[in-house]
Protein backbone atom coordinates (compact mmCIF):
# COMPACT_ATOMS: atom_id res chain seq x y z
CA ASN A 1 85.36 120.33 88.70
CA ILE A 2 88.97 119.91 89.84
CA SER A 3 90.30 118.47 86.58
CA ALA A 4 88.74 121.35 84.57
CA HIS A 5 90.31 123.84 86.99
CA LEU A 6 93.70 122.17 86.58
CA ARG A 7 93.40 122.35 82.80
CA ARG A 8 92.52 126.07 82.96
CA SER A 9 95.29 126.88 85.41
CA SER A 10 97.85 125.08 83.28
CA GLY A 11 97.51 127.67 80.54
CA GLY A 12 94.55 126.34 78.55
CA GLY A 13 96.57 123.81 76.61
CA ARG A 14 99.75 125.86 76.22
CA SER A 15 102.88 124.15 77.46
CA SER A 16 103.56 125.51 80.93
CA GLY A 17 106.12 122.93 81.97
CA ARG A 18 103.54 121.25 84.22
CA LYS A 19 102.42 117.69 83.81
CA LYS A 20 99.01 117.21 82.23
CA PRO A 21 96.53 116.12 84.91
CA MET A 22 95.48 112.50 84.79
CA ALA A 23 92.04 111.80 83.38
CA THR A 24 89.45 110.70 85.91
CA ILE A 25 86.41 108.46 85.69
CA LYS A 26 84.32 111.63 85.82
CA ASP A 27 86.18 112.99 82.76
CA ILE A 28 85.48 109.74 80.91
CA ALA A 29 81.79 109.85 81.86
CA ASN A 30 81.47 113.46 80.65
CA LEU A 31 83.18 112.75 77.32
CA ALA A 32 81.27 109.50 76.72
CA GLY A 33 77.94 110.98 77.81
CA VAL A 34 77.29 108.22 80.35
CA SER A 35 77.11 107.99 84.12
CA HIS A 36 80.05 107.56 86.46
CA GLY A 37 78.63 104.15 87.42
CA THR A 38 78.55 103.01 83.79
CA VAL A 39 82.22 103.95 83.39
CA SER A 40 83.07 102.06 86.56
CA ASN A 41 81.16 98.99 85.35
CA VAL A 42 82.93 99.04 81.98
CA LEU A 43 86.40 99.51 83.48
CA ASN A 44 85.81 96.76 86.06
CA LYS A 45 84.01 94.50 83.56
CA LYS A 46 80.99 94.29 85.85
CA GLY A 47 77.30 94.90 85.51
CA ASN A 48 74.99 94.84 82.53
CA VAL A 49 76.22 97.49 80.08
CA SER A 50 75.15 97.76 76.44
CA VAL A 51 77.71 97.29 73.69
CA GLN A 52 77.04 100.87 72.55
CA LYS A 53 77.93 102.32 75.96
CA ILE A 54 80.97 100.05 76.27
CA ASN A 55 82.22 101.44 72.94
CA LEU A 56 81.56 105.04 74.05
CA VAL A 57 83.50 104.50 77.28
CA GLU A 58 86.39 102.69 75.58
CA ASN A 59 86.68 105.49 72.99
CA ALA A 60 86.72 108.13 75.75
CA VAL A 61 89.38 106.13 77.64
CA ARG A 62 91.57 106.12 74.52
CA GLN A 63 90.99 109.81 73.76
CA LEU A 64 91.84 110.88 77.29
CA GLY A 65 94.75 108.45 77.68
CA PHE A 66 93.21 107.14 80.89
CA LYS A 67 95.37 104.77 82.94
CA PRO A 68 93.78 103.08 85.97
CA ASN A 69 95.48 103.93 89.26
CA ALA A 70 96.55 100.60 90.77
CA GLN A 71 97.04 102.10 94.23
CA ALA A 72 93.52 103.54 94.26
CA LYS A 73 92.06 100.20 93.18
CA GLN A 74 94.00 98.36 95.88
CA LEU A 75 92.92 100.92 98.48
CA LYS A 76 89.27 100.37 97.55
CA GLN A 77 89.73 96.57 97.75
CA GLY A 78 91.40 96.91 101.15
CA LYS A 79 94.47 94.91 100.10
CA THR A 80 97.38 95.11 97.76
CA ASN A 81 98.57 92.60 95.21
CA ARG A 82 101.70 92.20 97.22
CA VAL A 83 103.30 89.22 98.92
CA ALA A 84 106.18 89.77 101.33
CA ILE A 85 108.66 87.28 102.75
CA ILE A 86 110.65 87.93 105.92
CA VAL A 87 113.73 85.74 106.41
CA PRO A 88 116.41 85.73 109.13
CA LYS A 89 119.35 85.88 106.68
CA LEU A 90 119.41 86.54 102.94
CA HIS A 91 122.56 84.54 102.21
CA ILE A 92 121.16 81.18 103.36
CA LYS A 93 120.40 79.05 100.30
CA ARG A 94 117.10 77.55 101.46
CA TYR A 95 115.65 81.04 101.98
CA GLY A 96 116.70 81.97 98.47
CA ASP A 97 115.04 78.74 97.30
CA LEU A 98 111.85 79.70 99.19
CA TYR A 99 111.83 83.10 97.49
CA ALA A 100 112.45 81.50 94.07
CA GLY A 101 109.62 79.00 94.64
CA VAL A 102 107.12 81.67 95.66
CA ALA A 103 108.25 83.86 92.74
CA PHE A 104 107.70 80.92 90.38
CA VAL A 105 104.17 80.34 91.69
CA LEU A 106 103.33 84.05 91.40
CA ASN A 107 105.01 84.45 88.00
CA ASP A 108 101.80 84.57 85.94
CA SER A 109 99.85 86.66 88.44
CA ASP A 110 99.58 90.36 89.17
CA TYR A 111 101.32 89.97 92.53
CA ASP A 112 104.52 91.75 93.48
CA LEU A 113 106.95 89.84 95.68
CA THR A 114 109.39 91.44 98.13
CA ILE A 115 111.89 89.82 100.48
CA TYR A 116 113.21 91.31 103.73
CA SER A 117 115.90 90.21 106.16
CA THR A 118 115.77 90.53 109.94
CA ASP A 119 119.43 89.58 110.51
CA ASP A 120 117.92 87.09 112.99
CA SER A 121 116.61 89.91 115.19
CA GLY A 122 113.21 89.48 116.83
CA GLU A 123 112.94 93.24 117.33
CA LYS A 124 113.64 93.95 113.66
CA GLU A 125 111.12 91.25 112.70
CA THR A 126 108.37 92.88 114.76
CA LYS A 127 109.07 96.29 113.17
CA LEU A 128 109.08 94.79 109.67
CA VAL A 129 105.81 92.95 110.29
CA ASP A 130 104.22 96.18 111.56
CA THR A 131 105.44 98.14 108.54
CA ILE A 132 104.43 95.51 105.98
CA CYS A 133 101.01 94.79 107.53
CA ALA A 134 100.22 98.52 107.52
CA GLU A 135 100.37 98.26 103.71
CA ASN A 136 97.74 95.46 103.62
CA PRO A 137 99.66 92.76 101.77
CA SER A 138 97.78 89.80 100.35
CA ALA A 139 100.12 87.53 102.28
CA LEU A 140 103.11 87.76 104.58
CA ILE A 141 105.41 84.74 104.90
CA VAL A 142 107.64 84.83 107.96
CA ILE A 143 110.56 82.67 108.99
CA SER A 144 110.53 83.90 112.55
CA ALA A 145 113.56 85.14 114.42
CA SER A 146 111.60 85.69 117.64
CA LEU A 147 109.57 82.47 117.56
CA GLN A 148 106.67 84.47 119.02
CA ARG A 149 103.42 84.78 117.12
CA ILE A 150 102.49 88.37 116.38
CA ALA A 151 98.87 88.10 117.47
CA ARG A 152 97.62 91.51 116.40
CA TYR A 153 97.49 90.55 112.72
CA LYS A 154 94.81 88.46 111.12
CA ASP A 155 96.04 84.92 110.52
CA SER A 156 94.52 84.72 107.06
CA MET A 157 97.48 86.63 105.64
CA LEU A 158 100.31 85.78 108.04
CA PHE A 159 102.08 82.46 107.50
CA TYR A 160 105.01 81.09 109.48
CA VAL A 161 107.45 78.85 107.65
CA GLU A 162 110.29 76.58 108.81
CA ARG A 163 110.61 77.85 112.39
CA ARG A 164 107.56 77.01 114.47
CA VAL A 165 106.31 79.85 116.68
CA SER A 166 105.10 79.26 120.21
CA ASP A 167 101.37 79.56 119.43
CA PRO A 168 99.89 76.24 118.21
CA ASP A 169 97.04 78.13 116.44
CA ALA A 170 99.40 80.05 114.12
CA PHE A 171 99.55 78.92 110.50
CA PHE A 172 102.79 76.96 110.17
CA TYR A 173 104.31 75.27 107.13
CA ALA A 174 107.50 73.23 107.07
CA PHE A 175 109.75 72.84 104.06
């Protein structure tokens, strides 16, 4: 058990200057006396779990100070709660308005919003799209500098705005 080993090697509870290891679902299951699957169901609010077991798990979560790892959850889901916008220039008002509008729509959600500038460079745009798509965003909004559709990315998350790209099958929205 890795977490037990980390606790032992940290001096058995004495302050060693090291950070206390984060509690895991396995730690919660052991403390609550339930299965790993039951803990997962309680934390994800899924499945048919008795009130008694829910209480056991919730008490163990509190005792251990468990905090869910958002990155791990997003990795399991295969996407992040992230929306990115790529614009040619940051100082142009309508692009700031686009960012503000998207931020307003996402305000009450768990999505993070990031804006990038290409300085109107098609080469920089391609590199940014590659970098951002490698992080599996929920959506990528692009005001294209190159006006060429980047075909290697699934269209369900890549949206072109304002400047129409050459491919008529690309998702395009005017504003």
